[in-house]
Backbone as numpy.savetxt, mean C-alpha at the origin, in Angstrom:
# Nx Ny Nz CAx CAy CAz Cx Cy Cz
-22.93 39.76 20.77 -22.72 39.00 19.55 -21.56 39.58 18.75
-21.50 40.92 18.72 -20.44 41.58 17.99 -19.08 41.27 18.61
-19.05 41.16 19.95 -17.82 40.85 20.67 -17.33 39.44 20.32
-18.25 38.48 20.28 -17.90 37.10 19.94 -17.36 37.04 18.51
-17.96 37.80 17.63 -17.50 37.83 16.24 -16.07 38.38 16.15
-15.78 39.41 16.91 -14.43 40.01 16.90 -13.39 39.03 17.47
-13.75 38.32 18.54 -12.84 37.33 19.12 -12.58 36.22 18.11
-13.62 35.75 17.45 -13.48 34.70 16.45 -12.58 35.16 15.30
-12.78 36.35 14.80 -11.95 36.88 13.69 -10.51 37.06 14.15
-10.30 37.54 15.36 -8.95 37.71 15.89 -8.23 36.38 15.99
-8.93 35.36 16.47 -8.35 34.02 16.58 -7.99 33.48 15.20
-8.87 33.68 14.24 -8.61 33.20 12.88 -7.37 33.88 12.29
-7.21 35.17 12.53 -6.05 35.91 12.01 -4.77 35.39 12.66
-4.80 35.16 13.96 -3.61 34.65 14.67 -3.24 33.27 14.17
-4.23 32.38 14.00 -3.96 31.04 13.49 -3.41 31.08 12.08
-3.93 31.95 11.25 -3.44 32.06 9.87 -2.00 32.54 9.87
-1.67 33.47 10.73 -0.30 33.98 10.80 0.66 32.91 11.30
0.21 32.07 12.23 1.06 30.99 12.76 1.32 29.93 11.70
0.38 29.74 10.80 0.53 28.72 9.77 1.47 29.11 8.66
1.88 30.37 8.60 2.77 30.80 7.53 4.21 30.74 8.03
4.82 29.57 7.81 6.20 29.38 8.26 7.12 29.31 7.07
8.35 28.97 7.36 9.34 28.82 6.30 9.98 27.45 6.38
9.12 26.42 6.41 9.55 25.04 6.46 10.46 24.75 7.63
10.16 25.30 8.77 10.91 25.03 10.00 10.04 24.15 10.89
10.64 23.19 11.55 9.89 22.36 12.48 9.77 23.09 13.80
9.00 22.52 14.73 8.78 23.17 16.02 10.06 23.31 16.83
11.07 22.46 16.55 12.33 22.57 17.28 13.34 23.47 16.56
12.89 24.16 15.52 13.76 25.11 14.82 14.51 24.51 13.65
14.49 23.18 13.47 15.19 22.54 12.36 14.36 22.60 11.09
14.98 22.24 9.99 14.27 22.20 8.70 13.27 21.06 8.69
12.11 21.28 8.07 11.11 20.22 7.92 11.64 19.21 6.91
11.46 17.93 7.24 11.88 16.88 6.32 10.85 16.71 5.22
11.32 16.44 4.03 10.42 16.09 2.93 9.89 14.69 3.22
8.69 14.35 2.79 8.15 13.01 3.05 8.91 11.95 2.25
8.93 10.74 2.79 9.52 9.63 2.05 8.52 9.18 1.00
9.05 8.59 -0.07 8.22 8.05 -1.14 8.64 6.62 -1.36
7.68 5.72 -1.58 7.98 4.31 -1.82 7.19 3.85 -3.04
7.91 3.29 -4.01 7.29 2.80 -5.25 7.50 1.29 -5.34
6.39 0.55 -5.32 6.46 -0.91 -5.41 6.70 -1.31 -6.86
7.57 -2.30 -7.04 7.86 -2.84 -8.37 7.68 -4.36 -8.31
6.52 -4.82 -8.78 6.24 -6.25 -8.84 5.65 -6.55 -10.21
5.77 -7.80 -10.66 5.12 -8.13 -11.93 3.61 -8.04 -11.79
2.93 -7.78 -12.88 1.46 -7.73 -12.88 0.88 -9.14 -12.80
1.65 -10.12 -13.34 1.18 -11.51 -13.38 2.33 -12.45 -13.08
2.01 -13.62 -12.53 3.00 -14.67 -12.29 2.25 -16.00 -12.26
3.02 -17.09 -12.34 2.43 -18.42 -12.30 2.37 -18.95 -10.87
1.41 -19.80 -10.63 1.28 -20.45 -9.34 2.55 -21.25 -9.06
3.11 -21.13 -7.86 4.31 -21.85 -7.49 5.62 -21.19 -7.91
5.53 -20.15 -8.73 6.73 -19.43 -9.20 7.24 -18.50 -8.10
8.57 -18.42 -7.94 9.17 -17.50 -6.98 9.05 -16.08 -7.55
8.44 -15.17 -6.77 8.19 -13.81 -7.22 9.01 -12.85 -6.36
9.74 -11.96 -7.03 10.50 -10.94 -6.32 9.62 -9.73 -6.09
9.53 -9.32 -4.83 8.79 -8.12 -4.44 9.84 -7.05 -4.19
9.70 -5.90 -4.84 10.70 -4.85 -4.69 10.02 -3.51 -4.43
10.69 -2.66 -3.68 10.20 -1.31 -3.43 11.41 -0.37 -3.41
11.27 0.75 -4.07 12.32 1.77 -4.08 11.86 2.91 -3.18
12.72 3.24 -2.22 12.39 4.28 -1.24 13.27 5.50 -1.49
12.62 6.66 -1.61 13.35 7.91 -1.83 12.81 8.99 -0.91
13.61 10.01 -0.77 13.19 11.22 -0.06 13.82 12.39 -0.80
13.00 13.30 -1.26 13.47 14.45 -2.04 14.30 13.97 -3.24
13.81 12.93 -3.92 14.44 12.33 -5.10 15.82 11.72 -4.85
16.14 11.44 -3.58 17.41 10.79 -3.24 17.11 9.44 -2.60
17.93 8.43 -2.92 17.73 7.08 -2.39 17.81 7.07 -0.87
16.92 6.29 -0.26 16.94 6.09 1.19 17.50 4.70 1.45
18.71 4.64 1.99 19.38 3.37 2.24 19.33 2.98 3.72
18.65 3.76 4.53 18.66 3.52 5.98 17.26 3.33 6.55
16.39 2.65 5.80 15.04 2.40 6.31 15.13 1.53 7.56
14.42 1.94 8.60 14.46 1.20 9.85 13.68 -0.10 9.79
12.59 -0.10 9.06 11.76 -1.29 8.93 11.18 -1.33 7.53
11.26 -2.48 6.91 10.66 -2.64 5.59 10.25 -4.09 5.42
8.96 -4.30 5.23 8.44 -5.63 4.96 7.22 -5.52 4.06
6.90 -6.63 3.42 5.72 -6.68 2.55 4.65 -7.49 3.24
3.41 -7.03 3.10 2.26 -7.80 3.57 1.52 -8.25 2.32
1.21 -9.54 2.24 0.60 -10.12 1.05 -0.67 -10.86 1.46
-1.77 -10.63 0.70 -3.01 -11.34 1.00 -3.85 -11.49 -0.25
-4.71 -12.54 -0.27 -5.66 -12.68 -1.39 -6.62 -11.49 -1.36
-6.93 -10.95 -2.53 -7.84 -9.82 -2.62 -9.13 -10.13 -1.87
-9.60 -9.18 -1.08 -10.81 -9.29 -0.28 -10.69 -10.27 0.88
-9.45 -10.69 1.24 -9.26 -11.59 2.39 -8.04 -11.15 3.19
-8.04 -9.90 3.62 -6.88 -9.36 4.35 -6.58 -10.15 5.61
-7.59 -10.78 6.18 -7.36 -11.58 7.39 -6.43 -12.76 7.14
-6.21 -13.11 5.87 -5.31 -14.22 5.50 -3.92 -13.71 5.11
-3.55 -12.53 5.56 -2.28 -11.94 5.12 -1.08 -12.63 5.73
0.06 -12.52 5.04 1.33 -13.01 5.57 2.38 -11.92 5.33
3.38 -11.91 6.18 4.45 -10.91 6.08 5.66 -11.52 5.39
6.30 -10.72 4.54 7.50 -11.13 3.82 8.59 -10.12 4.14
9.69 -10.59 4.67 10.81 -9.71 5.03 11.47 -9.15 3.77
11.88 -7.90 3.84 12.61 -7.27 2.74 13.98 -6.84 3.23
14.96 -6.96 2.36 16.33 -6.56 2.70 16.82 -5.51 1.72
17.69 -4.64 2.21 18.27 -3.59 1.36 19.14 -4.24 0.30
18.95 -3.85 -0.95 19.73 -4.38 -2.07 20.76 -3.34 -2.52
20.28 -2.18 -2.95 21.17 -1.10 -3.40 20.38 0.18 -3.61
21.00 1.31 -3.48 20.45 2.63 -3.82 18.94 2.78 -3.58
18.50 2.56 -2.36 17.10 2.74 -2.02 16.20 1.59 -2.41
16.76 0.52 -2.97 15.98 -0.63 -3.41 16.00 -1.72 -2.34
14.81 -2.17 -1.98 14.65 -3.24 -0.99 13.87 -4.37 -1.66
14.27 -5.65 -1.36 13.64 -6.79 -2.02 13.29 -7.89 -1.04
12.24 -8.63 -1.40 11.84 -9.83 -0.70 11.32 -10.82 -1.74
11.16 -12.08 -1.34 10.66 -13.09 -2.28 9.55 -13.90 -1.64
8.60 -14.33 -2.46 7.52 -15.19 -2.00 7.02 -16.02 -3.17
6.24 -17.02 -2.85 5.55 -17.81 -3.88 4.06 -17.81 -3.53
3.25 -18.01 -4.54 1.80 -18.05 -4.36 1.34 -19.46 -4.73
0.61 -20.09 -3.82 0.20 -21.49 -4.00 -1.12 -21.66 -4.74
-1.88 -20.56 -4.89 -3.19 -20.68 -5.54 -3.39 -19.57 -6.56
-4.18 -19.88 -7.59 -4.56 -18.85 -8.56 -5.39 -17.79 -7.83
-5.33 -16.58 -8.34 -6.14 -15.50 -7.77 -5.46 -14.16 -7.90
-6.12 -13.15 -7.44 -5.56 -11.80 -7.40 -5.14 -11.54 -5.96
-3.92 -11.04 -5.80 -3.37 -10.78 -4.47 -2.99 -9.31 -4.35
-3.03 -8.82 -3.12 -2.60 -7.47 -2.81 -1.24 -7.56 -2.14
-0.30 -6.72 -2.59 1.03 -6.63 -1.99 1.16 -5.21 -1.45
1.37 -5.10 -0.15 1.51 -3.79 0.49 2.86 -3.71 1.18
3.63 -2.67 0.86 4.92 -2.45 1.51 4.69 -1.62 2.76
5.31 -2.03 3.85 5.29 -1.25 5.10 6.69 -0.68 5.25
6.82 0.62 5.03 8.13 1.28 5.03 8.19 2.28 6.18
9.17 2.11 7.05 9.44 3.07 8.10 10.86 3.56 7.91
11.01 4.86 7.70 12.33 5.45 7.49 12.31 6.90 7.94
13.36 7.29 8.63 13.53 8.69 9.03 12.30 9.25 9.75
11.81 8.47 10.70 10.65 8.84 11.53 9.37 9.04 10.73
9.26 8.40 9.58 8.05 8.46 8.76 7.63 7.05 8.37
6.37 6.90 8.02 5.84 5.59 7.63 4.94 5.77 6.41
5.09 4.87 5.44 4.21 4.88 4.27 3.90 3.44 3.91
2.72 3.22 3.28 2.26 1.87 2.98 1.63 1.78 1.59
2.42 1.88 0.54 1.84 1.75 -0.81 1.44 0.30 -1.09
0.51 0.10 -2.02 0.13 -1.26 -2.37 -0.15 -1.40 -3.86
0.01 -2.62 -4.33 -0.22 -2.99 -5.73 -0.88 -4.35 -5.75
-1.42 -4.73 -6.92 -2.03 -6.05 -7.09 -1.23 -6.89 -8.06
-1.27 -8.21 -7.86 -0.63 -9.17 -8.76 -1.62 -10.30 -9.02
-1.69 -10.74 -10.26 -2.57 -11.84 -10.64 -1.74 -13.10 -10.79
-2.15 -14.16 -10.10 -1.44 -15.44 -10.14 -2.25 -16.42 -10.97
-1.57 -17.07 -11.93 -2.23 -18.05 -12.78 -3.38 -17.45 -13.54
-4.52 -18.10 -13.45 -5.72 -17.64 -14.15 -6.42 -16.53 -13.38
-5.96 -16.24 -12.20 -6.54 -15.15 -11.42 -7.99 -15.38 -11.11
-8.74 -14.30 -11.10 -10.16 -14.37 -10.79 -10.95 -14.99 -11.92
-10.38 -15.01 -13.12 -11.08 -15.59 -14.28 -11.41 -17.05 -14.00
-10.47 -17.77 -13.38 -10.67 -19.18 -13.09 -11.86 -19.38 -12.15
-11.96 -18.59 -11.10 -13.07 -18.77 -10.17 -14.40 -18.35 -10.80
-14.40 -17.33 -11.62 -15.62 -16.90 -12.31 -16.06 -17.97 -13.30
-15.11 -18.53 -14.06 -15.41 -19.57 -15.04 -16.02 -20.79 -14.36
-15.46 -21.18 -13.21 -15.98 -22.34 -12.50 -17.42 -22.08 -12.04
-17.71 -20.87 -11.60 -19.06 -20.56 -11.16 -20.04 -20.60 -12.33
-19.60 -20.11 -13.50 -20.46 -20.09 -14.68 -20.68 -21.49 -15.23
-19.71 -22.39 -15.05 -19.81 -23.74 -15.58 -20.81 -24.59 -14.80
-21.10 -24.20 -13.59 -22.04 -24.95 -12.77 -23.45 -24.41 -13.02
-24.31 -25.22 -13.61 -25.66 -24.73 -13.92 -26.44 -24.50 -12.62
-27.32 -23.53 -12.67 -28.13 -23.29 -11.48 -29.08 -24.45 -11.23
-29.40 -24.64 -10.00 -30.32 -25.71 -9.63 -31.73 -25.30 -10.07
-32.34 -26.12 -10.91 -33.68 -25.81 -11.43 -34.56 -27.04 -11.29
-35.74 -26.84 -10.82 -36.67 -27.97 -10.76 -37.74 -27.79 -11.83
-38.01 -28.87 -12.52 -39.01 -28.84 -13.58 -40.18 -29.70 -13.14
-41.35 -29.24 -13.50 -42.52 -30.06 -13.24 -43.49 -29.90 -14.41
-44.30 -30.90 -14.59 -45.25 -30.92 -15.70 -46.49 -30.13 -15.32
-46.90 -29.31 -16.23 -48.08 -28.51 -16.01 -49.27 -29.23 -16.65
-50.33 -29.45 -15.92 -51.51 -30.13 -16.47 -52.51 -29.18 -17.01
């Protein structure tokens, strides 16, 4: 038992020593800082209105103008299976844009799919179109529950 404990402690010490690097990758190069993507969309828009979807991509606080793939995925909240893809194009200084319209009131999720410099990130935000969820809740409340009445003798 004592031998197993010593082997375990020795392995832990070796692993801890291997983990203390100086930001070098396995091929000897410097480790890349992760990319960051910040979505910029309005919080609200009207049904049928053209909405600009924008995302700013940076790495180490510098604009990333060479993203290999960038698109937005848009879906009604709680219905990801109904998603659609919106192409984004580079505009300027790390800013990528796409446009879409929403045909129905509701809350939608907008997720950017960003691939740049061998990294991938997928931030997401929500946008409310028209009356949003308030409209569907109001319609449900306006419909009275089905009740049957009978005379008690």
